[in-house]
Coordinates of C-alpha atoms in Angstrom, one line a residue:
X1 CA 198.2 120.4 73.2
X2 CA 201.4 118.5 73.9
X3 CA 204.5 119.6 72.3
X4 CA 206.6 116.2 71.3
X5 CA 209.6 118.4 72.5
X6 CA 207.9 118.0 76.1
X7 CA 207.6 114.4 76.2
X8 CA 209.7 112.7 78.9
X9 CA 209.9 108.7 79.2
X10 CA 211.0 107.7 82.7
X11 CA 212.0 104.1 82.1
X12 CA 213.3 100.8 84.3
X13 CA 214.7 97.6 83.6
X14 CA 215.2 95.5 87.4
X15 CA 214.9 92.3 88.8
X16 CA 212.7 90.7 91.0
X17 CA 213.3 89.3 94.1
X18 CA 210.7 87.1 95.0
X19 CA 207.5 89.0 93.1
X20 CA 205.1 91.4 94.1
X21 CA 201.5 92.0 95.7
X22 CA 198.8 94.2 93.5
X23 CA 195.6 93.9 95.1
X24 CA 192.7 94.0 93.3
X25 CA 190.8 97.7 93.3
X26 CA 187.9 97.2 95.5
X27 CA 188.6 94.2 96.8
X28 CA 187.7 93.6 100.8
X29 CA 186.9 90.1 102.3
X30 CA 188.6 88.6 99.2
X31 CA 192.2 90.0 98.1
X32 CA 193.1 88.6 94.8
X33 CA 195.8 90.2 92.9
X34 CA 196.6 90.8 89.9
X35 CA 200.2 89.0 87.8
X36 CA 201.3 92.1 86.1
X37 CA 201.5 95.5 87.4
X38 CA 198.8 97.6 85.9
X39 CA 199.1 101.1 84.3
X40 CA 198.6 103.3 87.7
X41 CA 201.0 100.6 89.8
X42 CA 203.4 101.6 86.8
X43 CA 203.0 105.6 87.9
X44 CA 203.3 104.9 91.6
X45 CA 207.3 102.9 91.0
X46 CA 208.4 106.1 89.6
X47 CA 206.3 108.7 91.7
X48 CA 207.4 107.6 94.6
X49 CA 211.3 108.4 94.2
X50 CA 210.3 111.7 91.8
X51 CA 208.1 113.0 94.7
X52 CA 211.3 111.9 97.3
X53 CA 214.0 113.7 95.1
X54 CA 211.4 116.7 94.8
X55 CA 210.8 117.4 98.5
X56 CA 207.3 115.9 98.3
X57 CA 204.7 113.8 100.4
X58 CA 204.6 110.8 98.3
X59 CA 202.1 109.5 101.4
X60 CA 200.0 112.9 101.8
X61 CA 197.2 111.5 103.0
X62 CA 193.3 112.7 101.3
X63 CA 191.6 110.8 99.0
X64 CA 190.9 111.7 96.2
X65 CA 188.3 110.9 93.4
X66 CA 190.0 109.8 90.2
X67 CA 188.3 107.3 87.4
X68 CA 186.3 105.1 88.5
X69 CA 188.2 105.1 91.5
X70 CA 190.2 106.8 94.7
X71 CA 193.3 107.9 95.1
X72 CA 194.8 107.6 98.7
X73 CA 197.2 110.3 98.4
X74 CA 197.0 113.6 96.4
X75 CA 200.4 113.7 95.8
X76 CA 200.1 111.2 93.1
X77 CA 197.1 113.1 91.3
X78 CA 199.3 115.5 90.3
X79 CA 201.6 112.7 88.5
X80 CA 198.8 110.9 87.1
X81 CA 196.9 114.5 85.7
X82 CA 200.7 114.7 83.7
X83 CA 200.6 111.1 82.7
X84 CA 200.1 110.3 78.4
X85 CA 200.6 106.4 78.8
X86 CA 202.2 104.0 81.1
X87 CA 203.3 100.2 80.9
X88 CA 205.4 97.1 82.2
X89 CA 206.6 93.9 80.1
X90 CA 208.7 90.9 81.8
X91 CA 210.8 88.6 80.4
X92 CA 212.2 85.9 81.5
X93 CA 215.6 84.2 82.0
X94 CA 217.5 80.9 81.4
X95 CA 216.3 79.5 85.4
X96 CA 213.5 82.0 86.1
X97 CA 209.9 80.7 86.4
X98 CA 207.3 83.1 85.1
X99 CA 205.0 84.6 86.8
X100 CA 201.9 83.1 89.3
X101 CA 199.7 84.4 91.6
X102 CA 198.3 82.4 94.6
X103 CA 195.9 83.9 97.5
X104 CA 197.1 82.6 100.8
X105 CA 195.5 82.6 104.3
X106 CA 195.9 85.1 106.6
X107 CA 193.6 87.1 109.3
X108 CA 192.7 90.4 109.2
X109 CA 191.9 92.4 112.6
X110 CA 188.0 92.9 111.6
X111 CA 186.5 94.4 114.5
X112 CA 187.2 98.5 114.1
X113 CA 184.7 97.6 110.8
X114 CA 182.2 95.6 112.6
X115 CA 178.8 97.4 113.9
X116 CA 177.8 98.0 117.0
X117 CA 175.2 95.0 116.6
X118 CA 178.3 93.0 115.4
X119 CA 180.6 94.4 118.2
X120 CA 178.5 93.2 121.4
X121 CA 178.0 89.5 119.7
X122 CA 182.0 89.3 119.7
X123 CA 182.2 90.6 123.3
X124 CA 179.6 88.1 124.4
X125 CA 180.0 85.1 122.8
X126 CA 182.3 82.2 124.0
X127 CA 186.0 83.1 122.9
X128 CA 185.9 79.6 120.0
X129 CA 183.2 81.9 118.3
X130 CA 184.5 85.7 119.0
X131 CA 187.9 84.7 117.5
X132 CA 186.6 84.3 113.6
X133 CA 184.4 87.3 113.8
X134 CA 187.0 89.5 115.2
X135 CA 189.9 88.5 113.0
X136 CA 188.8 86.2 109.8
X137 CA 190.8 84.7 107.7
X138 CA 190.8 85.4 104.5
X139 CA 192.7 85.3 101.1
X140 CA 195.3 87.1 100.8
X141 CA 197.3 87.5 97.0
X142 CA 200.7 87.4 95.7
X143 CA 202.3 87.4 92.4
X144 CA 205.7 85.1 92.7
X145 CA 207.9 85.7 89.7
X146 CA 211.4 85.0 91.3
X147 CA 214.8 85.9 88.7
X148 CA 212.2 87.9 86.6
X149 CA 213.2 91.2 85.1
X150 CA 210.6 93.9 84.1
X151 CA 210.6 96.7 82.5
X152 CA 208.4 100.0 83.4
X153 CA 208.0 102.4 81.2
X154 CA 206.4 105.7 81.9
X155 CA 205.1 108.4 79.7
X156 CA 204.2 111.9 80.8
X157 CA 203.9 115.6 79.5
X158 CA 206.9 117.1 80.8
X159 CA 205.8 120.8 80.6
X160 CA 202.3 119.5 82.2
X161 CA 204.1 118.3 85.5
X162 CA 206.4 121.1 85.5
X163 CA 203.9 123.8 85.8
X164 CA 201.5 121.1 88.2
X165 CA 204.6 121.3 90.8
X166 CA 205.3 124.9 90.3
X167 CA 208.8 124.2 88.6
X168 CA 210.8 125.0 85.2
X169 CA 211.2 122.5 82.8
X170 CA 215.0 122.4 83.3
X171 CA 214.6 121.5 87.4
X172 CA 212.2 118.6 86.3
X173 CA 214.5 117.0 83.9
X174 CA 217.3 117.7 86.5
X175 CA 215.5 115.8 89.0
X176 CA 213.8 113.3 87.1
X177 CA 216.9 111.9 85.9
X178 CA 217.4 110.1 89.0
X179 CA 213.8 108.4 89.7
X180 CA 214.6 105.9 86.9
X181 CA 217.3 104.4 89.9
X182 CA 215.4 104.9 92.3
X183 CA 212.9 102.5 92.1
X184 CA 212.7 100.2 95.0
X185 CA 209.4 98.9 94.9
X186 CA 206.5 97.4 93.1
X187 CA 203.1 97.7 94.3
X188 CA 202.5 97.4 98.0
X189 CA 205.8 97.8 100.4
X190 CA 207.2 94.5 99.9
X191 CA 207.8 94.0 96.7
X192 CA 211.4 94.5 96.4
X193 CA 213.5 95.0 93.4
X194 CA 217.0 95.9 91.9
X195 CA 217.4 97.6 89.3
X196 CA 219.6 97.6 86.4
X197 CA 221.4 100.8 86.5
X198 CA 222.8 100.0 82.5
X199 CA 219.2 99.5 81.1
X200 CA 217.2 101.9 83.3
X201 CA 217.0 106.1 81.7
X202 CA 214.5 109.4 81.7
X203 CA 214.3 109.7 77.8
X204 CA 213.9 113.3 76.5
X205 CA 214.1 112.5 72.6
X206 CA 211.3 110.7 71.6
X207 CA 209.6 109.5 68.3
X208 CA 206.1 109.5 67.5
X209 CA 204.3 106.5 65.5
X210 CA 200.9 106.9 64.4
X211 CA 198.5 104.6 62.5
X212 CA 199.6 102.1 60.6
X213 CA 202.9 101.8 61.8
X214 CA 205.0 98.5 63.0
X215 CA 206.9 98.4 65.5
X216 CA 208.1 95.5 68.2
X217 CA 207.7 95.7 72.0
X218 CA 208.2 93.7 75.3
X219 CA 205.2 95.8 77.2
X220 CA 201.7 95.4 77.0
X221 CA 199.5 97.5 74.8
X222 CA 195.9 98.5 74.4
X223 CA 194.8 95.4 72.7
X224 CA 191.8 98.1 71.0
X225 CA 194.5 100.5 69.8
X226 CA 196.8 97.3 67.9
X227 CA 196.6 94.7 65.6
X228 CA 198.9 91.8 67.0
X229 CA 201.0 90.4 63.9
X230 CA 202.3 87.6 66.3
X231 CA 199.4 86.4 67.5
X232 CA 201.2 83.1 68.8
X233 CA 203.5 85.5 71.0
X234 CA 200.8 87.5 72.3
X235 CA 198.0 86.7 75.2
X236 CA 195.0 88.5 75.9
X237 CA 194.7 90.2 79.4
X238 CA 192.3 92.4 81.3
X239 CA 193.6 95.0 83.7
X240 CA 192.7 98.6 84.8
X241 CA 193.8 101.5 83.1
X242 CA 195.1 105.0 84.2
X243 CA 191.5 106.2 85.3
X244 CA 190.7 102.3 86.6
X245 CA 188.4 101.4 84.2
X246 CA 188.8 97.9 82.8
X247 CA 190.8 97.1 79.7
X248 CA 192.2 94.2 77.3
X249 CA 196.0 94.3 76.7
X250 CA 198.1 92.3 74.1
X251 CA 201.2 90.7 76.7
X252 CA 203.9 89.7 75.2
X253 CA 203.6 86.2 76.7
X254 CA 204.2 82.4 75.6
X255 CA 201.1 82.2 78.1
X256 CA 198.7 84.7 80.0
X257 CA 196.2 84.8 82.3
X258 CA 194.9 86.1 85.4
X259 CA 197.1 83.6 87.7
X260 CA 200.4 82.8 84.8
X261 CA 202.6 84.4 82.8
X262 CA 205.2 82.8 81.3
X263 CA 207.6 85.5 79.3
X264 CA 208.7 85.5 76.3
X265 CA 212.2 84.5 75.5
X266 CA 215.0 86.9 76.1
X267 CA 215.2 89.5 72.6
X268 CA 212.3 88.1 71.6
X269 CA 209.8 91.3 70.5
X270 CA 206.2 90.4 69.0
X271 CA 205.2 92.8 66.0
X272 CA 202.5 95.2 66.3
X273 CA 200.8 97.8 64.0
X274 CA 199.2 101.0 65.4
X275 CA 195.5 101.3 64.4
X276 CA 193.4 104.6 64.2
X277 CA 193.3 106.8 66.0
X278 CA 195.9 105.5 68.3
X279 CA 199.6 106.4 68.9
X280 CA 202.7 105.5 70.4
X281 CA 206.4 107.1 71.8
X282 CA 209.1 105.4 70.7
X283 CA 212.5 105.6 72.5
X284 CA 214.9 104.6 69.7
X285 CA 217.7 104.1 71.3
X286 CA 216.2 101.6 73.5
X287 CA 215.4 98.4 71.8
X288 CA 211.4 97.3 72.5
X289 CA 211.0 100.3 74.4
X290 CA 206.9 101.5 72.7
X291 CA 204.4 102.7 74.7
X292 CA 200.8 103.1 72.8
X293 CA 199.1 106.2 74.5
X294 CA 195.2 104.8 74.9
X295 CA 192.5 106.1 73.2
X296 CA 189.3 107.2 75.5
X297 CA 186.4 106.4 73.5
X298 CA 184.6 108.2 76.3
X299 CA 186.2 111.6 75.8
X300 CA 186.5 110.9 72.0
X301 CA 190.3 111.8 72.7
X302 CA 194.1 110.4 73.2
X303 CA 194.9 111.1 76.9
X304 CA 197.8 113.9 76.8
X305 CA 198.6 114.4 73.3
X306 CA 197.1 115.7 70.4
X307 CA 196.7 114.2 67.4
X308 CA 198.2 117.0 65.3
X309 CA 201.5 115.6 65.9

């Protein structure tokens, strides 16, 4: 059971440089990507400074089951086994330009995955027909969302993590105040951003709404755990969730889909009410700052939380 005293919200507002590249889990000859950062991509921008500050891998290499999918690095099991909810929202400016994502062509160095059958062809055949086999070209995605600012937000069971890393509570909050500016990165290495050191924080008084409840938001919620009350300033959208399984969220969006998203308005917040059983953390003292904790129909529970509170 999860104390509401225990609940931590790491949370960043920052701007985009040029976008960012979230590839598509499972993805090989084909790299699409997807135009907002999912759930997990969420955990990894503030994991990867927390683990720093911490005196952690963030890159320990094992892999690791998790989901319906693998984690690279066991280091970030340990943050998403704390995690009660995660999730981004963008917004857009006066001259910015939404959001798109493109695939563009670039080779790949193929042959440590080729077979032995495979191998000998590309040694033997004329060099016109080794080239292609041994480094195709393939698709290769990008989200471009130049002068955009999003926000992560970041949920997780503070006594949870605590005893995960062997720690008091008092040392995480002492450390974790800092990950909120030191997120450099979205998604894979490149994706560069800065953040806003006035509107970024690590929450540790929180409020709790439960069903039936209103409340506006710029991030994206479980669209089975909502009703939308702005259905014009709301878009549909499939992603992963924190145990990769696929998932429809309400985006606060003028448009959505998997290649565009044009943002909403500056202080423009669509109106949402909780549905049973789900719930949400509210930071009050941050305007738009809601994050609806998922229900898992497969466990017949709320990830992290209990519904006592």
């Amino acid at each position: 059971m999860v104390s509401l005293s225990a609940i931590r919200v790491f949370y960043t507002e920052a701007l985009l440089s040029w976008g960012f590249v979230v590839r598509h889990r499972g993805a090989s000859a084909a790299q699409p990507a997807y135009v907002l950062p999912p759930p997990t991509t969420v955990v990894g921008a503030f994991a990867y400074p927390l683990a720093r500050v911490l005196g952690l891998n963030p890159n320990a290499e094992s892999e690791v089951k998790w989901g319906d999918g693998r984690l690279i690095s066991s280091t970030m099991k340990v943050f998403l086994e704390a995690t009660i909810a995660a999730a981004a929202g963008v917004r857009a400016h006066p001259h910015s330009t939404g959001l798109a994502t493109a695939q563009e062509p670039g080779r790949i160095i193929a042959s440590p995955y080729k077979g032995d059958t495979e191998r000998g062809r590309i040694k033997t055949e004329p060099f016109e027909s080794a080239i292609p086999r041994a480094m195709p070209v393939q698709g290769v995605g990008a989200t471009y969302a130049p002068g955009v600012t999003v926000g992560l937000a970041w949920v997780v069971d503070g006594d949870k993590l605590a005893r995960e890393l062997g720690i008091q509570l008092e040392k995480l909050d002492a450390v974790a105040e800092k990950a909120p500016f030191g997120v450099v990165r979205l998604g894979s290495k490149e994706g560069f951003l800065a953040v806003d050191y006035s509107r970024s924080m690590y929450v540790k008084n929180v409020k709790l709404l439960g069903p039936g409840d209103k409340f506006r938001t710029w991030l994206y919620v479980d669209s089975t755990c909502v009703e939308s009350l702005d259905p014009v300033a709301t878009q549909v959208l499939p992603m992963p969730d924190l145990n990769y399984r696929s998932k429809r969220y309400y985006v606060p969006s003028q448009l959505a889909s998997h290649n565009v998203v044009v943002p909403l308005p500056e202080h423009v917040l669509p109106l949402f009410k909780l549905v049973e059983p789900c719930r949400a953390v509210q930071a009050p003292e941050v305007e738009g700052l809601v994050v609806v904790m998922s229900y898992d129909s497969s466990s017949h529970s709320q990830k992290g939380i209990s519904a006592e509170l």
